[in-house]
mmCIF file of C-alpha atoms in Angstrom:
data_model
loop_
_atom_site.group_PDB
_atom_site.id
_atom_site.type_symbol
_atom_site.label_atom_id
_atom_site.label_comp_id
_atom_site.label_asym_id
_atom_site.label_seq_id
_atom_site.Cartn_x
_atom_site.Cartn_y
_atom_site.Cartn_z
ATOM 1 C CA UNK A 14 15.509 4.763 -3.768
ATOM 2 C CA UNK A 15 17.428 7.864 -2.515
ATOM 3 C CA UNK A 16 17.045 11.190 -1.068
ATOM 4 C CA UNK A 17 18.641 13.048 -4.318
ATOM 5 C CA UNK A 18 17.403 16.564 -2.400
ATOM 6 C CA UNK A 19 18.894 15.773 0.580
ATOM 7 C CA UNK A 20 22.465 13.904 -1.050
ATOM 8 C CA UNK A 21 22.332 17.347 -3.011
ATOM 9 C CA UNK A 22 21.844 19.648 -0.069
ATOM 10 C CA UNK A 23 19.166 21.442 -1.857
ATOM 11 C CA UNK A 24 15.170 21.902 -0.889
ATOM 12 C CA UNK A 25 12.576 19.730 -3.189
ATOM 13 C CA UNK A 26 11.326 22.737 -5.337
ATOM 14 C CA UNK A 27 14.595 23.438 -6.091
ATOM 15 C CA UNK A 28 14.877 25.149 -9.793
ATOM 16 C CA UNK A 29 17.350 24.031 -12.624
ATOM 17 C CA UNK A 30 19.320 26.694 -11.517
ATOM 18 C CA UNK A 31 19.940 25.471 -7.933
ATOM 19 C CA UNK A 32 20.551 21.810 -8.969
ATOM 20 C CA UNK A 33 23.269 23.385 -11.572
ATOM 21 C CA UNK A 34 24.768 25.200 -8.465
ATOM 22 C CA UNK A 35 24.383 21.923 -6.368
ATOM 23 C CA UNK A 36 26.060 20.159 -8.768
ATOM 24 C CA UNK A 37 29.110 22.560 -9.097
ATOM 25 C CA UNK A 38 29.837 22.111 -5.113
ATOM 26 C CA UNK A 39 29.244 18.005 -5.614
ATOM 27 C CA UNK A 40 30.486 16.806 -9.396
ATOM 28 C CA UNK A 41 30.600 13.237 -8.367
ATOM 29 C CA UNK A 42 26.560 13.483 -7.777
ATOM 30 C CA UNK A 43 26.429 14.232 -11.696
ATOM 31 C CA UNK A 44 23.647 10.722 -12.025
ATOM 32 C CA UNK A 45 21.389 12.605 -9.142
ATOM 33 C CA UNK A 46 21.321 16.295 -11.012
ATOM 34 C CA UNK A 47 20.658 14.372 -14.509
ATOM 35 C CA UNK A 48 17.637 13.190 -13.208
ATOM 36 C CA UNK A 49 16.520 16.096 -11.325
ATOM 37 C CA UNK A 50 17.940 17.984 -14.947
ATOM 38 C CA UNK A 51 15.207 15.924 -16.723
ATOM 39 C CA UNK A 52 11.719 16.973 -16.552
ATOM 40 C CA UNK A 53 10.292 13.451 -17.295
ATOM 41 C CA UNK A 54 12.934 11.892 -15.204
ATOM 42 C CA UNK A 55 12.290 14.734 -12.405
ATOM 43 C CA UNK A 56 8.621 14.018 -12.864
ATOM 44 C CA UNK A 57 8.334 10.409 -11.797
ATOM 45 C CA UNK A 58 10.904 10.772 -8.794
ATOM 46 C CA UNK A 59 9.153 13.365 -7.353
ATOM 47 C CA UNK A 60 5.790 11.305 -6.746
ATOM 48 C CA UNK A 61 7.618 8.352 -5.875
ATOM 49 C CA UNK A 62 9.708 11.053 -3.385
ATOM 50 C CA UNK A 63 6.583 12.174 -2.095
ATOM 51 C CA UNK A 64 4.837 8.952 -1.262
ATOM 52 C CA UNK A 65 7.894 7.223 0.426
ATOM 53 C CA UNK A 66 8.125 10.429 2.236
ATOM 54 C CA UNK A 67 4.394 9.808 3.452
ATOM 55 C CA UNK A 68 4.927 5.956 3.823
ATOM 56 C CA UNK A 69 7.899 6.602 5.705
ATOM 57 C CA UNK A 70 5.961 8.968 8.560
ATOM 58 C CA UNK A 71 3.187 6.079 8.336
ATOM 59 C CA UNK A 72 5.350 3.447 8.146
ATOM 60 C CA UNK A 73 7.014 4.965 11.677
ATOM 61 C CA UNK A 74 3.736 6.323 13.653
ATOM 62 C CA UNK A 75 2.159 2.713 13.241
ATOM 63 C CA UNK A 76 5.470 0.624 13.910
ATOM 64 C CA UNK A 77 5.458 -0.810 10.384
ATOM 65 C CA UNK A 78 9.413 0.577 9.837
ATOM 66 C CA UNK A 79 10.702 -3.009 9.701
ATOM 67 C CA UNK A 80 10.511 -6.039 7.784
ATOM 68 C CA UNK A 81 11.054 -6.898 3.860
ATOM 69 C CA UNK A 82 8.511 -4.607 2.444
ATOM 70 C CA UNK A 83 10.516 -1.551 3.600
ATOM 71 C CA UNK A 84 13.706 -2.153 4.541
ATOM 72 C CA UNK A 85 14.190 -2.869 0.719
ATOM 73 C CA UNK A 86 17.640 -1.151 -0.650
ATOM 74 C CA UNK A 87 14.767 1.398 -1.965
ATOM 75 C CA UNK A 88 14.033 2.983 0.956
ATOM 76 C CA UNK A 89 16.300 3.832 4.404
ATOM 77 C CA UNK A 90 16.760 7.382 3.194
ATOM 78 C CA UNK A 91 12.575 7.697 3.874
ATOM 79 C CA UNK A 92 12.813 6.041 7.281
ATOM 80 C CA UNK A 93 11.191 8.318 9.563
ATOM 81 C CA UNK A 94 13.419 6.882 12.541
ATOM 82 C CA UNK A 95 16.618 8.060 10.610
ATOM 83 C CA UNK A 96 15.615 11.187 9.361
ATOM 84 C CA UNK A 97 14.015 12.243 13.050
ATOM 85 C CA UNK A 98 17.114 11.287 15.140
ATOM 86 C CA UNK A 99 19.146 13.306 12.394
ATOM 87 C CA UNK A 100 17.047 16.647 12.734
ATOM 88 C CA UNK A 101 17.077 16.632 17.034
ATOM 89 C CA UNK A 102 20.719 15.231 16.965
ATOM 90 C CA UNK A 103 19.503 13.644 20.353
ATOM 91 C CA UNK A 104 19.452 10.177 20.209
ATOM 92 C CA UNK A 105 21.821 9.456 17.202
ATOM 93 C CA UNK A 106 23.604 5.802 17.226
ATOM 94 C CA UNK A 107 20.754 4.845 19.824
ATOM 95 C CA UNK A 108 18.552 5.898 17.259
ATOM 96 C CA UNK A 109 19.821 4.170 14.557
ATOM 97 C CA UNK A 110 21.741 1.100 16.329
ATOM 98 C CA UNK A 111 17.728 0.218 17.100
ATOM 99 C CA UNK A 112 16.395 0.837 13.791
ATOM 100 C CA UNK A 113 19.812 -1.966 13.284
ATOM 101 C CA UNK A 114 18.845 -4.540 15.732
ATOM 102 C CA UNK A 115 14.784 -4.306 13.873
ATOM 103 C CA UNK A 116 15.846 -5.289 10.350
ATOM 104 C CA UNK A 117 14.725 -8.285 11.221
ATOM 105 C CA UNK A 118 12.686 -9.072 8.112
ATOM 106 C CA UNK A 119 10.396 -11.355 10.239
ATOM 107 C CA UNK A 120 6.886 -11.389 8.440
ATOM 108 C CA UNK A 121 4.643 -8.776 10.098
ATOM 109 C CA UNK A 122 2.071 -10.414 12.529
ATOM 110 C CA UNK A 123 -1.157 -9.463 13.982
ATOM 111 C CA UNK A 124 -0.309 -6.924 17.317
ATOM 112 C CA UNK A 125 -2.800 -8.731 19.295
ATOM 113 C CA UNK A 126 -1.589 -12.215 18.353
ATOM 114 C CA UNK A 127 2.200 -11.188 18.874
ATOM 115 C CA UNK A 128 1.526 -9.518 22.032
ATOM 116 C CA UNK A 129 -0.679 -12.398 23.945
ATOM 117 C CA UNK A 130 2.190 -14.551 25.411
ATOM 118 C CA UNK A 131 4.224 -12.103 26.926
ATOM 119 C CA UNK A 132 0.990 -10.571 28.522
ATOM 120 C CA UNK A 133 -0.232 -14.461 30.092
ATOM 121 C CA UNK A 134 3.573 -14.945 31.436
ATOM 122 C CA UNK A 135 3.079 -11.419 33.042
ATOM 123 C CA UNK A 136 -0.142 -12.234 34.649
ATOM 124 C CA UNK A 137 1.380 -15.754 36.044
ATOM 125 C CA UNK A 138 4.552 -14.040 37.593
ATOM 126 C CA UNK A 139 2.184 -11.149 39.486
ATOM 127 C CA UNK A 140 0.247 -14.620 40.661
ATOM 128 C CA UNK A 141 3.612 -16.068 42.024
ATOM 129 C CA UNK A 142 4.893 -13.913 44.693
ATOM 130 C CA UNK A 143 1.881 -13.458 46.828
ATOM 131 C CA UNK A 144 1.358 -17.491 46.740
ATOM 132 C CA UNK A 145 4.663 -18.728 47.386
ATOM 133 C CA UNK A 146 4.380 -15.675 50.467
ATOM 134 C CA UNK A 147 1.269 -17.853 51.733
ATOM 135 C CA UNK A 148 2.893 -21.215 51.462
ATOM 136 C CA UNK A 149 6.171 -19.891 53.156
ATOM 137 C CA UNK A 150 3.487 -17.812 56.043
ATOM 138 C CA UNK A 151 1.350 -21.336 56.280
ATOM 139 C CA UNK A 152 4.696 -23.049 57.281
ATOM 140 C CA UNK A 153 5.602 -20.777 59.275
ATOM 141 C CA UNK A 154 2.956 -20.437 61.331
ATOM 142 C CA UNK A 155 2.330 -24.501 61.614
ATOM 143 C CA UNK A 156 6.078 -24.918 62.713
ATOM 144 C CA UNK A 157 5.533 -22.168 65.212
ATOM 145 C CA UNK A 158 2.037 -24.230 66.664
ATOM 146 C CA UNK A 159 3.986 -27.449 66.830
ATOM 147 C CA UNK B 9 -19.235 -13.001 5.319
ATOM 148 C CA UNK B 10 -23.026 -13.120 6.852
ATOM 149 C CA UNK B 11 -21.417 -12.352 9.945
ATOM 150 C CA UNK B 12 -19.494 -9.561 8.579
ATOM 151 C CA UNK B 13 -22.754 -8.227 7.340
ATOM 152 C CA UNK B 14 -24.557 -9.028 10.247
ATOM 153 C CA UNK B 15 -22.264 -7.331 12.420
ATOM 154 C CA UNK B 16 -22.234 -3.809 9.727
ATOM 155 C CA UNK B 17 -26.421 -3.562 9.445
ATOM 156 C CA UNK B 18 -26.497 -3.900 13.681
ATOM 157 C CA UNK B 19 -23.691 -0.952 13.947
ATOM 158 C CA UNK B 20 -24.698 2.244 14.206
ATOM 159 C CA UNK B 21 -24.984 4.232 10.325
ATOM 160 C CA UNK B 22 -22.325 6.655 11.569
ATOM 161 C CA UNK B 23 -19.778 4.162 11.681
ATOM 162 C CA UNK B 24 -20.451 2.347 8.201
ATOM 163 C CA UNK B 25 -20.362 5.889 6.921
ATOM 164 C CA UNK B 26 -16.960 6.168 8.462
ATOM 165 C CA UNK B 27 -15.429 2.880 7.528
ATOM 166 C CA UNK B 28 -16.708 4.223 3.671
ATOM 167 C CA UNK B 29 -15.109 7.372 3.355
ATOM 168 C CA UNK B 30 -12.002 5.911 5.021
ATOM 169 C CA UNK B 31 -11.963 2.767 2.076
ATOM 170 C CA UNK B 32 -12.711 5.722 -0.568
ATOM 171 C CA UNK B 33 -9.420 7.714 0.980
ATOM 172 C CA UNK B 34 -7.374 4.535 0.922
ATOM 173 C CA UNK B 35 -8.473 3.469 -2.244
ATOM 174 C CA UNK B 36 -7.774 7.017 -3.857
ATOM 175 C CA UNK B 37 -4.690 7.225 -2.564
ATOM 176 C CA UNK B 38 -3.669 4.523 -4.794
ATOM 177 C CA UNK B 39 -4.950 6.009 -8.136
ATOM 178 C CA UNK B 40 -3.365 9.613 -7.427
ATOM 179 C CA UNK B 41 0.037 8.386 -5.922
ATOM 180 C CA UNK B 42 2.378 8.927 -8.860
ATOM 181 C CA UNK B 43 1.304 12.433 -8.947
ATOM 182 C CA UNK B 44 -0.717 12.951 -12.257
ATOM 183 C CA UNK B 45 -4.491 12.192 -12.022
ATOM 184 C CA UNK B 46 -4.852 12.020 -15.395
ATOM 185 C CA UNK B 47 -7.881 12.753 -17.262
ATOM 186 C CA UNK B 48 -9.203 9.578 -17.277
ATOM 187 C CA UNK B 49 -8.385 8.292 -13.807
ATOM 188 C CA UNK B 50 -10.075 11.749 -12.773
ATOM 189 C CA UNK B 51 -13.003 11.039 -14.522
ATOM 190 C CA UNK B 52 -12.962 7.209 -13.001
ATOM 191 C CA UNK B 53 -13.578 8.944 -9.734
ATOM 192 C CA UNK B 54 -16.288 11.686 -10.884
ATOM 193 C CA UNK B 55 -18.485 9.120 -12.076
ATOM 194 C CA UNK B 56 -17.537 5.743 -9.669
ATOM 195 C CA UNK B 57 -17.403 7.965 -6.480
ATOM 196 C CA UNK B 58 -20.572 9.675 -5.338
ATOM 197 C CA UNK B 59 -20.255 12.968 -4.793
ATOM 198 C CA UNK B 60 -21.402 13.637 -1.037
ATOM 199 C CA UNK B 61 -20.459 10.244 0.973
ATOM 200 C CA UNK B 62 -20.893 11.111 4.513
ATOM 201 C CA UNK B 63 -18.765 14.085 5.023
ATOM 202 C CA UNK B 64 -16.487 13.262 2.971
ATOM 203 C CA UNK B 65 -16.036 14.618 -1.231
ATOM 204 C CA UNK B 66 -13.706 13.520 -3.387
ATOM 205 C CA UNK B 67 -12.138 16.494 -3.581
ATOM 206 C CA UNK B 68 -11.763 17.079 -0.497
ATOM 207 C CA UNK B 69 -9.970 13.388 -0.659
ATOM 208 C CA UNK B 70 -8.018 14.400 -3.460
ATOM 209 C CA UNK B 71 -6.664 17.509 -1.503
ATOM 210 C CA UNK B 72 -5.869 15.880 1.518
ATOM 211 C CA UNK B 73 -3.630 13.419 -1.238
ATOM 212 C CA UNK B 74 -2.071 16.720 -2.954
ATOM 213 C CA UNK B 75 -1.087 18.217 0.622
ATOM 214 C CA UNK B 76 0.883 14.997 1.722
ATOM 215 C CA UNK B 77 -1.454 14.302 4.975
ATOM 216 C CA UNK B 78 -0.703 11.442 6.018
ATOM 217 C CA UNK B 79 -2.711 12.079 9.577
ATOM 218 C CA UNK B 80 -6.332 11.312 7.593
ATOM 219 C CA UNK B 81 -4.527 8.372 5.872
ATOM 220 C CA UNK B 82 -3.271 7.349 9.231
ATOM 221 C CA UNK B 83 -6.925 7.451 10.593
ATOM 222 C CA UNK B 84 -8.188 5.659 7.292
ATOM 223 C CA UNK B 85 -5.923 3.122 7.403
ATOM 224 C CA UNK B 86 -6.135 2.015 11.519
ATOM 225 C CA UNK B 87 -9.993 2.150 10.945
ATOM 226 C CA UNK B 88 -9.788 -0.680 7.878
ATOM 227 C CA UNK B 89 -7.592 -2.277 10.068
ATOM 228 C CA UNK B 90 -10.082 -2.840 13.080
ATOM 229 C CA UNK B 91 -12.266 -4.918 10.576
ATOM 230 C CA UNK B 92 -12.416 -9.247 9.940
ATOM 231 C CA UNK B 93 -9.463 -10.496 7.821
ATOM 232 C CA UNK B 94 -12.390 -11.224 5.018
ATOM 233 C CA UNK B 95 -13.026 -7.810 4.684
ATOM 234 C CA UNK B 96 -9.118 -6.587 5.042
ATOM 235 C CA UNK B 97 -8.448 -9.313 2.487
ATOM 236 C CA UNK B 98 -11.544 -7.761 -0.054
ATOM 237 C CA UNK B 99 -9.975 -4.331 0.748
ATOM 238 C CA UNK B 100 -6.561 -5.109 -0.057
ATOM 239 C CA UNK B 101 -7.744 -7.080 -4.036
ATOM 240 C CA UNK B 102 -9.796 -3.371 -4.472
ATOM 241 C CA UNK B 103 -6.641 -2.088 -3.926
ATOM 242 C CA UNK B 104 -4.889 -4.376 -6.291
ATOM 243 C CA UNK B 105 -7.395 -3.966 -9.228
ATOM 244 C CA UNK B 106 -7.267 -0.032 -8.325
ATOM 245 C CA UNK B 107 -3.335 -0.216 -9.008
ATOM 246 C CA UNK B 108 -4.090 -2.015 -11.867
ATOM 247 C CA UNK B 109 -6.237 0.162 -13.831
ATOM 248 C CA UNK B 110 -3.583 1.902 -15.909
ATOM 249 C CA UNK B 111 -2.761 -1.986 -16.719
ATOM 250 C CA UNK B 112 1.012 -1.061 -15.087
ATOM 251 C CA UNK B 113 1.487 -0.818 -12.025
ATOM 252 C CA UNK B 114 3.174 2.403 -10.735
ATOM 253 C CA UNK B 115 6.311 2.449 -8.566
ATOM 254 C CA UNK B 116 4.175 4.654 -5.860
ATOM 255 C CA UNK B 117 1.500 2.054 -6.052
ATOM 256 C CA UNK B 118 3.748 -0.742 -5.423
ATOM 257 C CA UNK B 119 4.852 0.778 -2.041
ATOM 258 C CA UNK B 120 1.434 1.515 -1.177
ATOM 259 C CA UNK B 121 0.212 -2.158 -1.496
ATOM 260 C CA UNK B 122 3.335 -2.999 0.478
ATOM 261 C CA UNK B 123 2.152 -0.775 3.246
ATOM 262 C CA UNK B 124 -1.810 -1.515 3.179
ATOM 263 C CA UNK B 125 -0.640 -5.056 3.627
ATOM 264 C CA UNK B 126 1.551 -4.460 6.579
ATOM 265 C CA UNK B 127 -0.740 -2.258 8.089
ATOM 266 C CA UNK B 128 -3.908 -4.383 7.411
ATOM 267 C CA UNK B 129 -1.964 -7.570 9.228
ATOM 268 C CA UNK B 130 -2.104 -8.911 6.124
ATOM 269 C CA UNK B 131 1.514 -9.508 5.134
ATOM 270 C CA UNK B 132 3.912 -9.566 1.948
ATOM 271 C CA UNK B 133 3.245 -13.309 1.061
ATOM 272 C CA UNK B 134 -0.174 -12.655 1.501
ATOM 273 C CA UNK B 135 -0.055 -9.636 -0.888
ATOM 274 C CA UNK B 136 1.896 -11.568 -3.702
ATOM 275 C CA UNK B 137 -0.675 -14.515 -4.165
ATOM 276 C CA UNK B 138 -3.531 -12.028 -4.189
ATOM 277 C CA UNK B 139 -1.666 -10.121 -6.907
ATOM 278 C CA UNK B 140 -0.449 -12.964 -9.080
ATOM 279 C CA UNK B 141 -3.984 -13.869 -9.214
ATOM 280 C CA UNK B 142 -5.755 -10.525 -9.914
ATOM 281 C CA UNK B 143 -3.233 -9.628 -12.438
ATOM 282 C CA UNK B 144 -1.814 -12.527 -13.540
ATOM 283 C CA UNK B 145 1.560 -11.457 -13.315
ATOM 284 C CA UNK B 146 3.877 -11.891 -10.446
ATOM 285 C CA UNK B 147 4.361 -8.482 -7.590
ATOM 286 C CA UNK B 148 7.350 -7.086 -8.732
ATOM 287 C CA UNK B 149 10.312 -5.152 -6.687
ATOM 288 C CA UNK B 150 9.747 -1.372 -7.249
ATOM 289 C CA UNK B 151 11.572 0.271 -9.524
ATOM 290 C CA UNK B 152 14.043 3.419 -8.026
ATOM 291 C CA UNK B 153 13.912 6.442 -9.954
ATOM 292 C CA UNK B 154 16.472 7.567 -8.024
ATOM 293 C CA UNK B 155 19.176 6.026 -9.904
ATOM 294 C CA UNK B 156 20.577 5.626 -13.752
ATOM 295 C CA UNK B 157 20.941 2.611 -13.842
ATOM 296 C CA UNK B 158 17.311 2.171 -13.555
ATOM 297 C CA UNK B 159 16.548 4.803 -16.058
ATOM 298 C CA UNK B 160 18.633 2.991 -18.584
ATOM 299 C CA UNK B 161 17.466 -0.192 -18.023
ATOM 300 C CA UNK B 162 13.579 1.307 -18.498
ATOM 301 C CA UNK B 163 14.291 2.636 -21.614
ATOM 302 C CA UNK B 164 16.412 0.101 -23.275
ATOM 303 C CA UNK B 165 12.805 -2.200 -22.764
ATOM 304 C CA UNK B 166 10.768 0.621 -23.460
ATOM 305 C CA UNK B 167 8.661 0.249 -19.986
ATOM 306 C CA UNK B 168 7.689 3.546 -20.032
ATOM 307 C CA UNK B 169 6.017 3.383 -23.014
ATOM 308 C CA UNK B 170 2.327 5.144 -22.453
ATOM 309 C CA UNK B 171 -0.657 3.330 -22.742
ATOM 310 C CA UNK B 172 -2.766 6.203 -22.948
ATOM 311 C CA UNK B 173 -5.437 4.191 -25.157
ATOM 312 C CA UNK B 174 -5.863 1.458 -22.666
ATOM 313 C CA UNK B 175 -8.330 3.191 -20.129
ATOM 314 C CA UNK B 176 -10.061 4.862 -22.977
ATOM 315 C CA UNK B 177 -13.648 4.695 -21.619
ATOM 316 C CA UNK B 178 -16.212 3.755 -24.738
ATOM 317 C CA UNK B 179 -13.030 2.050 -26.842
ATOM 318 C CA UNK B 180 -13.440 -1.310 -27.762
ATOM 319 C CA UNK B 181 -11.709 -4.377 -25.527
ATOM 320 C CA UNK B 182 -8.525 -5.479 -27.208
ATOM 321 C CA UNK B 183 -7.762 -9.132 -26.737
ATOM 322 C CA UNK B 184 -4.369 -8.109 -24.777
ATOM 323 C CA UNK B 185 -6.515 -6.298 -22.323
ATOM 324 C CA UNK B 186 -9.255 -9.212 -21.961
ATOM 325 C CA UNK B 187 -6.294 -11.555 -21.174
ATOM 326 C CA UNK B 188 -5.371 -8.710 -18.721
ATOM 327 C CA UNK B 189 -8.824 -7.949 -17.139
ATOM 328 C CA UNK B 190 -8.745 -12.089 -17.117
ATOM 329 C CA UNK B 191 -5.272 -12.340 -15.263
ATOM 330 C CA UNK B 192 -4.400 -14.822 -18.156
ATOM 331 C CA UNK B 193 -1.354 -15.352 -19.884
ATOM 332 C CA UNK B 194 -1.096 -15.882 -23.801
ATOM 333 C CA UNK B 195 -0.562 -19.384 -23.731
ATOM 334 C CA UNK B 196 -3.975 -20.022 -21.218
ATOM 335 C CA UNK B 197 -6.345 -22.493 -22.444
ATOM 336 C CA UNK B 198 -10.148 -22.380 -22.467
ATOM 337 C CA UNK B 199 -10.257 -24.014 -19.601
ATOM 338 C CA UNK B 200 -7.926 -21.781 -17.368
ATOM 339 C CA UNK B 201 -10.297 -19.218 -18.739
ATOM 340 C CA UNK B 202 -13.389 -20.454 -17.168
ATOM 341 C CA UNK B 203 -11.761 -21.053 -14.000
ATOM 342 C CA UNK B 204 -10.201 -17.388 -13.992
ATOM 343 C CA UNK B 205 -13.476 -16.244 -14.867
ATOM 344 C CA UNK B 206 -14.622 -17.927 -11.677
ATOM 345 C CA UNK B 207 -12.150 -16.889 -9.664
ATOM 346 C CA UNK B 208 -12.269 -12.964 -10.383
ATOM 347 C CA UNK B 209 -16.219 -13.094 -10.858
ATOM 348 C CA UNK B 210 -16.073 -13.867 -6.864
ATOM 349 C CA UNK B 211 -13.339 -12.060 -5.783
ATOM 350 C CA UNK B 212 -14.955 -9.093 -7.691
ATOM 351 C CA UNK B 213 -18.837 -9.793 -6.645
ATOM 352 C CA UNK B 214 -20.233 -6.656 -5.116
ATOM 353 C CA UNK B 215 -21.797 -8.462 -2.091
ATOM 354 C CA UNK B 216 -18.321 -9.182 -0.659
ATOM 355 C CA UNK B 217 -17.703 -5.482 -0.523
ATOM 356 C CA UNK B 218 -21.143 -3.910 0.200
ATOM 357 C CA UNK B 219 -20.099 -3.234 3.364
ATOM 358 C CA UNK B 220 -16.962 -1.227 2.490
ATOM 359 C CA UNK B 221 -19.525 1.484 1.328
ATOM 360 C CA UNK B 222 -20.325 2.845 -1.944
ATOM 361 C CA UNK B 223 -16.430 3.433 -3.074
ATOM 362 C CA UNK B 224 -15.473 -0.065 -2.814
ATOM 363 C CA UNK B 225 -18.898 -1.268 -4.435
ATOM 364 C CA UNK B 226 -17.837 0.799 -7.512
ATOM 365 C CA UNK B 227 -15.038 -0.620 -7.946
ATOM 366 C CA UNK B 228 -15.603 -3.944 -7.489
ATOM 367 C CA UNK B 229 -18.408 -3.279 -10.062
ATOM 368 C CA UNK B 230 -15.821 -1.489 -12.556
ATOM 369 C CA UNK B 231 -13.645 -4.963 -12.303
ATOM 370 C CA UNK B 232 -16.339 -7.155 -12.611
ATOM 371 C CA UNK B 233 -18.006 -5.332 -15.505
ATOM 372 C CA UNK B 234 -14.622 -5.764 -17.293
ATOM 373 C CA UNK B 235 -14.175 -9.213 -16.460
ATOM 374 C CA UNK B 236 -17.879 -10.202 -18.245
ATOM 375 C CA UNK B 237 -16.511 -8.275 -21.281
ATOM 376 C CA UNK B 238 -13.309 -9.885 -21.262
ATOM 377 C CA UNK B 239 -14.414 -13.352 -20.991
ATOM 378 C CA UNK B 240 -17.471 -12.578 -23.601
ATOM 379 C CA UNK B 241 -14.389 -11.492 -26.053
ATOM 380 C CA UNK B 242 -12.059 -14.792 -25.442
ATOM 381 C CA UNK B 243 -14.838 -17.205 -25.649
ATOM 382 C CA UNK B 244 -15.540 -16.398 -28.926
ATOM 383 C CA UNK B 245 -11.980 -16.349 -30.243
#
């Protein structure tokens, strides 16, 4: 699924008029303004524009912009990420070299399940320091007796 | 599912009421994604969704659809989420059966099963199986509107043909719609009748949604009314 507005360079309640226009600047979009041209055809991609659109700010504000569901060849032009970095101009290849590196189409698994390990490593390595410390202090000090 | 109950009757009412009006949300969002309400699935939700739930009307649901905000589906959605996998799993087959009452399934419904599953932990896979058995047909890729090469492959099989007399409320049960309502292909015997009739009759069962609120009990109800019809039909043929 694409952004036909934004390919065209013209706002979603754009009239027959402006698509005409559109199309004058861009002939070799002449597939997008045929559908846009069509009311039936214009009909159905709006709703389906609208809901990715929603999906895609969803999809982003709960983390859910990867995996097989979404990074279909339907959807990057509704990835939040994308269309965010775009507007501010600010992060740009970060932006999208990370959206990259998360195509992983890994199946999605439960946050709290995911997240455990890392969190009982953490809580062993703050455990570490201060008891290797001791050991080294309690040898230390016994050398220094003898 | 005793413990899921259980755990509902000892919470406090405010927060059953809020776990119902976010299902209802959720489960409207589904019906009024691809834009036209029609009559029918408007009238589905006058007379399956009480009026005053909480704080919550449908109307006021179906404007917070027509505005696009997704902050109150946000909240919905994280809420549902917070519950047992039973219940996620029972939310996600209302949504199914909701996405299935125009007997095709809509290219903005498809993506929002695909979300409520990721969202609900629930997963693709997960999503598929619950589908192919509800429905009886497998979860297909969506379709993209976007292109003409879609368009022309849509109308060369004549997929968009309307099936405005399927949801007609009153009309009589066609055997293509009881072998829908059943999930059952043309070929199924008696036997993989009865045990689809099993199947559905507990997936569908009102007590394993009760505590989804009064939405998701309609629903269920809706499915499982068909489903007695359906078999009642086939049976006899």
């Amino acid at each position: 699924m694409k952004d036909l507005y934004s390919k065209l360079g013209i706002d979603r309640g754009a009239s027959a008029g402006e698509v005409q226009a559109a199309l004058e600047i861009k002939p070799e979009l002449s597939d997008c303004a045929t559908i846009l041209l069509h009311s039936e055809k214009r009909a159905l991609y709006d709703s389906t524009h609208s809901t990715l659109k929603m999906i895609g700010e969803l999809r982003f504000r709960l983390g859910l912009d990867t995996g097989r569901s979404w990074f279909l060849e339907h959807c990057p032009d509704y990835a939040f990420r994308k269309t965010a970095a775009k507007a501010s101009q600010s992060p740009g290849k970060d932006a999208i070299a990370d959206t990259a590196a998360r195509l992983n189409p890994a199946p999605q698994q439960p946050k709290s399940v995911a997240s455990t390990p890392p969190a009982q490593s953490k809580g062993l390595a703050k455990w570490l320091l201060p008891a290797v410390l001791l050991i080294i202090g309690v040898v230390v000090i016994a050398m220094l007796l003898r | 599912m005793s413990i899921v109950n259980s755990k509902l009757k000892g919470a406090p009412q405010s927060q059953k009421e809020q776990l119902a009006s976010c299902v209802k949300l959720l489960l409207l969002w589904v019906a009024a994604s691809d834009g036209t309400l029609d009559e029918s699935e408007l009238e589905f939700a006058a007379s399956h969704f009480p009026d005053s739930m909480g704080t919550t009307t449908t109307d006021d649901v179906l404007a917070t659809i027509r505005k696009g905000d997704s902050k109150s589906i946000e909240t919905a959605i994280r809420t549902v989420a917070q519950e047992s996998r039973e219940l996620r799993t029972a939310f996600l087959d209302l949504a199914i059966t909701m996405s299935m009452a125009d007997r095709r399934i809509a290219i903005t419904e498809n993506h929002i099963l695909r979300f409520y599953a990721d969202a609900l932990y629930l997963g693709i896979e997960l999503l598929e199986k619950r589908f192919q058995t509800i429905s009886g047909s497998a979860f297909s890729q969506p379709g993209d509107p976007s292109s003409m090469l879609w368009w022309d492959q849509v109308s060369s099989e004549g997929l968009l043909e309307n099936s405005a007399n399927d949801g007609q409320p009153g009309a009589r049960m066609t055997i293509e719609q009881a072998r829908a309502a059943l999930g059952v292909g043309l070929s199924a015997t008696q036997s993989e009748i009865e045990s689809a009739y099993e199947n559905l009759t507990a997936i569908f069962h009102s007590g394993r949604v009760e505590a989804m609120g009064e939405a998701a009990v309609a629903v269920a109800k809706e499915r499982f009314r068909r489903i007695e019809e359906a078999v009642k039909l086939l049976r006899n043929t």
